[in-house]
PDB file of C-alpha atoms in Angstrom:
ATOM      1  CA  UNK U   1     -18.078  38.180  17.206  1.00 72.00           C
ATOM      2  CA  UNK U   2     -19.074  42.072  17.847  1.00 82.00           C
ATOM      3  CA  UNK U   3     -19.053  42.644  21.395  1.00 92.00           C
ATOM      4  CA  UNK U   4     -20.956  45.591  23.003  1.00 95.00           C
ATOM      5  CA  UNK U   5     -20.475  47.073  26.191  1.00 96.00           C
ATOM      6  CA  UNK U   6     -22.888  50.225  27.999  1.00 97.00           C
ATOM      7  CA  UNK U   7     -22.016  52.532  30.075  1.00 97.00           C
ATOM      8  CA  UNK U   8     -23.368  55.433  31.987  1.00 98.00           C
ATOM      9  CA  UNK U   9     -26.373  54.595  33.376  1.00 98.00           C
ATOM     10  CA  UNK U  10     -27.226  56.258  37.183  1.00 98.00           C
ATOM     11  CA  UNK U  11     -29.749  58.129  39.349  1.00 98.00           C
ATOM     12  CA  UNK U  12     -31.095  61.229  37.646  1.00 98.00           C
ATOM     13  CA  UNK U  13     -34.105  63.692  38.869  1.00 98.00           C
ATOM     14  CA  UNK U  14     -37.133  64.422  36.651  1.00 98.00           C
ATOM     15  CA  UNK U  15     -36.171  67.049  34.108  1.00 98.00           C
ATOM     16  CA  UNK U  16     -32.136  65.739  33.928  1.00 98.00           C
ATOM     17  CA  UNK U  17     -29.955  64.871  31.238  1.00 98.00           C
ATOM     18  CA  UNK U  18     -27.845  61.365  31.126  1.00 98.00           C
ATOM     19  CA  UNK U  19     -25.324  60.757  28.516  1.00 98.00           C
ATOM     20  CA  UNK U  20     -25.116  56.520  27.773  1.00 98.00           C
ATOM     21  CA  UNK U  21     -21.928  54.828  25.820  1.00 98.00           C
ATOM     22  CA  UNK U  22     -21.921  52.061  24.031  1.00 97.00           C
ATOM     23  CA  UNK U  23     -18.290  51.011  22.669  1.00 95.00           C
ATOM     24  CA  UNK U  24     -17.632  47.876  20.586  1.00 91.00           C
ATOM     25  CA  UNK U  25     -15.007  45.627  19.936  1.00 87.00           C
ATOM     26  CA  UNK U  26     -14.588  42.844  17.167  1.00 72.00           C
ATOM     27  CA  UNK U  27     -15.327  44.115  13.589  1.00 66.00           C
ATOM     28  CA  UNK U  28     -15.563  47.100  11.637  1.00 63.00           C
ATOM     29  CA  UNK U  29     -18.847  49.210  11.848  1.00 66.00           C
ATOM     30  CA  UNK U  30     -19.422  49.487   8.437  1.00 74.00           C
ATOM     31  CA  UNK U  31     -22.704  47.882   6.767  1.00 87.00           C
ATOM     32  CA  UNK U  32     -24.130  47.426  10.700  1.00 91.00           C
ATOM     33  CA  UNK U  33     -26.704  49.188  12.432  1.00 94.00           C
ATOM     34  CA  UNK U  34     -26.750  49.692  15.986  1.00 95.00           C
ATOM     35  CA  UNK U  35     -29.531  50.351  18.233  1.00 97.00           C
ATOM     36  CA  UNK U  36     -31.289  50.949  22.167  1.00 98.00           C
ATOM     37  CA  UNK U  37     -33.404  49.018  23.840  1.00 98.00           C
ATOM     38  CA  UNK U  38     -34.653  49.358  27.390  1.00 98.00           C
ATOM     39  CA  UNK U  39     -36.526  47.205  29.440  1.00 98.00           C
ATOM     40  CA  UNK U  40     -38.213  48.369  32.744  1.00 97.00           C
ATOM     41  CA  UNK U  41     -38.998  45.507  35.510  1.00 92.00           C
ATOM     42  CA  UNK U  42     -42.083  42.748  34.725  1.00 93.00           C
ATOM     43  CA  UNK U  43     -41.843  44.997  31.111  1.00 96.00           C
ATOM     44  CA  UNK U  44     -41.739  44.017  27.545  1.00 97.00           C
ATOM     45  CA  UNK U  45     -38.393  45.400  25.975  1.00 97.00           C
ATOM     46  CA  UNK U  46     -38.848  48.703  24.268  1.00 97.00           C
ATOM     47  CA  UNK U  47     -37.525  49.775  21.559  1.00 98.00           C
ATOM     48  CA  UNK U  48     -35.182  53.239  21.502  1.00 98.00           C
ATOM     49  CA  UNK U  49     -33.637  54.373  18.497  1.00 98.00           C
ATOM     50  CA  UNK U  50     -31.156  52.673  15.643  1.00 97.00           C
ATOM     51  CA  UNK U  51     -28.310  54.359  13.912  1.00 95.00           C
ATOM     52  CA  UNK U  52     -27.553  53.059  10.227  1.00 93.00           C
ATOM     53  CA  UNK U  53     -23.422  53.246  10.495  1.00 90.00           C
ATOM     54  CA  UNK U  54     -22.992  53.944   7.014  1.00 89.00           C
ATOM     55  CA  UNK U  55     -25.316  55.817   6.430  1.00 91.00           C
ATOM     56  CA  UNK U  56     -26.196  57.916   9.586  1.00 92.00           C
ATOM     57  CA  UNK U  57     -29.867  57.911   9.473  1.00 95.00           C
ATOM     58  CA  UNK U  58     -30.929  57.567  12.965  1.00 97.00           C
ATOM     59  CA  UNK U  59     -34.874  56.612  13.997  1.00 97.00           C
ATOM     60  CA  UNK U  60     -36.762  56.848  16.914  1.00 98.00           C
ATOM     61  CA  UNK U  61     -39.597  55.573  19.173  1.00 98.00           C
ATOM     62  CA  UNK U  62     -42.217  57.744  19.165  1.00 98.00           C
ATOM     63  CA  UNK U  63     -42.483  57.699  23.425  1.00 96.00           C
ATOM     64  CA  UNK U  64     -38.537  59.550  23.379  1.00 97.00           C
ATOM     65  CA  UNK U  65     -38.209  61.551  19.774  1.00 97.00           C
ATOM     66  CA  UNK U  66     -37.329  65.032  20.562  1.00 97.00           C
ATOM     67  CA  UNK U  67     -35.731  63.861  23.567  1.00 98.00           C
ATOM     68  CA  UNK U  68     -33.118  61.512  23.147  1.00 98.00           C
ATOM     69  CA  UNK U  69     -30.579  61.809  20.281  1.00 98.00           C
ATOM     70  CA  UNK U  70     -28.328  59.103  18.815  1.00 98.00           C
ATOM     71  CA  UNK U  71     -24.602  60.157  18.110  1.00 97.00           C
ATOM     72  CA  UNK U  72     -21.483  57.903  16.712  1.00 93.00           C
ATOM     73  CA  UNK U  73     -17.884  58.337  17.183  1.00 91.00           C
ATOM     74  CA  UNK U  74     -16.057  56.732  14.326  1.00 86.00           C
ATOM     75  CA  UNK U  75     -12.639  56.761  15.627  1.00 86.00           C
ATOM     76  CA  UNK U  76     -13.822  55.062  19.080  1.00 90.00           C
ATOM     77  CA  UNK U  77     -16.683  52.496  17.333  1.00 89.00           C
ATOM     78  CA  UNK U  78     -18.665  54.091  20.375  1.00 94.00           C
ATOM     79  CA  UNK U  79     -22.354  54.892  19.712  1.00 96.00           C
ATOM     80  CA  UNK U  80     -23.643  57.416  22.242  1.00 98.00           C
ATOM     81  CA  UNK U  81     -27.750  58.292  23.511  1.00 98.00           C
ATOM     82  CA  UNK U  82     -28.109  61.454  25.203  1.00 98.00           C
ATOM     83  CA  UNK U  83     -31.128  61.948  27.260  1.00 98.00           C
ATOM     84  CA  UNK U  84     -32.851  65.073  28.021  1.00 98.00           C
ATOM     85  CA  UNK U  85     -35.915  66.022  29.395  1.00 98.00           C
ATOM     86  CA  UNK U  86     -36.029  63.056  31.613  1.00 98.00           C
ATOM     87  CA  UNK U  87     -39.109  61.319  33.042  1.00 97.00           C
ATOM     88  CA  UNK U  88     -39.515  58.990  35.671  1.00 97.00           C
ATOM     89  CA  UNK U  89     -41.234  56.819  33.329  1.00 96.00           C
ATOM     90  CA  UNK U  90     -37.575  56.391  31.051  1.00 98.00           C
ATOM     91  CA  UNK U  91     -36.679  54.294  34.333  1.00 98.00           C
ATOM     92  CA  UNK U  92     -35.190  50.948  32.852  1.00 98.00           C
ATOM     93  CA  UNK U  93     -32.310  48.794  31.880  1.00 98.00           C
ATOM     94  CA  UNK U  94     -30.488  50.087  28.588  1.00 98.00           C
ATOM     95  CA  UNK U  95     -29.167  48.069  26.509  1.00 98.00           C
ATOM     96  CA  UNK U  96     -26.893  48.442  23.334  1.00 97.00           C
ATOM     97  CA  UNK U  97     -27.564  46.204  20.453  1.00 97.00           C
ATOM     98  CA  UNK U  98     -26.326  45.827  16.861  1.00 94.00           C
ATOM     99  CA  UNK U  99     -26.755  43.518  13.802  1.00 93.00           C
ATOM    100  CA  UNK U 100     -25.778  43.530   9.807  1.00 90.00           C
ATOM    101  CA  UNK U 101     -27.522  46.070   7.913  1.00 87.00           C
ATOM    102  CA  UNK U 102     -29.194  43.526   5.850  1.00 90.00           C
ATOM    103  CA  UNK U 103     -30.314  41.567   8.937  1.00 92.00           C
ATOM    104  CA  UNK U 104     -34.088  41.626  10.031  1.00 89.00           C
ATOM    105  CA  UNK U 105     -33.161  41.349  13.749  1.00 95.00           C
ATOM    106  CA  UNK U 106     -30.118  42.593  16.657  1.00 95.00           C
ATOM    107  CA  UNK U 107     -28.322  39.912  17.728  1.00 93.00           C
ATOM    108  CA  UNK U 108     -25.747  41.251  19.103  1.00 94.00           C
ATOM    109  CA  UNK U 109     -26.624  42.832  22.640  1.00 96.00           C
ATOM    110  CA  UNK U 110     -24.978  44.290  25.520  1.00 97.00           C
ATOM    111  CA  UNK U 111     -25.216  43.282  28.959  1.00 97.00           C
ATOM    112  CA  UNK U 112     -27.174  46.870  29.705  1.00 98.00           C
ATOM    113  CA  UNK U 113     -27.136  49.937  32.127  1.00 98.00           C
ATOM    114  CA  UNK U 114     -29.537  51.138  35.016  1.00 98.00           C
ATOM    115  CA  UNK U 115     -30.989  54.226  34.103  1.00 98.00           C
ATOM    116  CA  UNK U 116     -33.420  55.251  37.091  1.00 98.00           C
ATOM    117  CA  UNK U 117     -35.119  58.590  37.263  1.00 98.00           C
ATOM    118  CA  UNK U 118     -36.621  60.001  40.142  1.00 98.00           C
ATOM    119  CA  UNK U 119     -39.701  62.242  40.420  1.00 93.00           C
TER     120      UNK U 119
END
């Protein structure tokens, strides 16, 4: 019963920096983890990054560490990805996902964001 919604996908040049949301509703955030996924056009869906709620530890695809970062806002259930350094190649659908801590996949997801970069 968690629902997820993203926000602040847009247009962005090479080299830019784009802030996404991703607030929930429905349950507490403890014991979940919550996660990005993006999915470019005629793609697979790639994975992001997670966040471990209770914990904090945050992980990253290799294709976007040192570039993105994973925040969380407690008070607002609102997980956050900031992107940096942007290349046109981060061009894709973003979606927010979540699932129990002791679950092996996200089944919770968000309806996503359009994050297009331009060269």
């Amino acid at each position: 019963q968690v629902q997820l919604a993203e926000s602040g996908g847009g247009l962005v040049q090479a080299g830019g920096s784009l802030r996404l949301s991703c607030a929930a509703s429905g349950r507490t955030f403890s014991g979940v983890t919550m996660g990005w996924f993006r999915q470019a056009p005629g793609k697979e869906r790639e994975f992001v990054g997670t966040i471990n709620w209770s914990s904090g530890n945050r992980y990253y695809a290799d294709s976007v560490k040192g570039r993105f970062t994973i925040s969380r806002d407690n008070a607002k259930n609102t997980m956050y990805l900031q992107m940096n350094s942007l290349k046109p190649e981060d061009t894709a659908v973003y979606y927010c996902a979540a699932r129990m801590s002791f679950a092996l996949t996200f089944n919770y997801w968000g309806q996503g964001t359009q994050v297009t970069v331009s060269s």
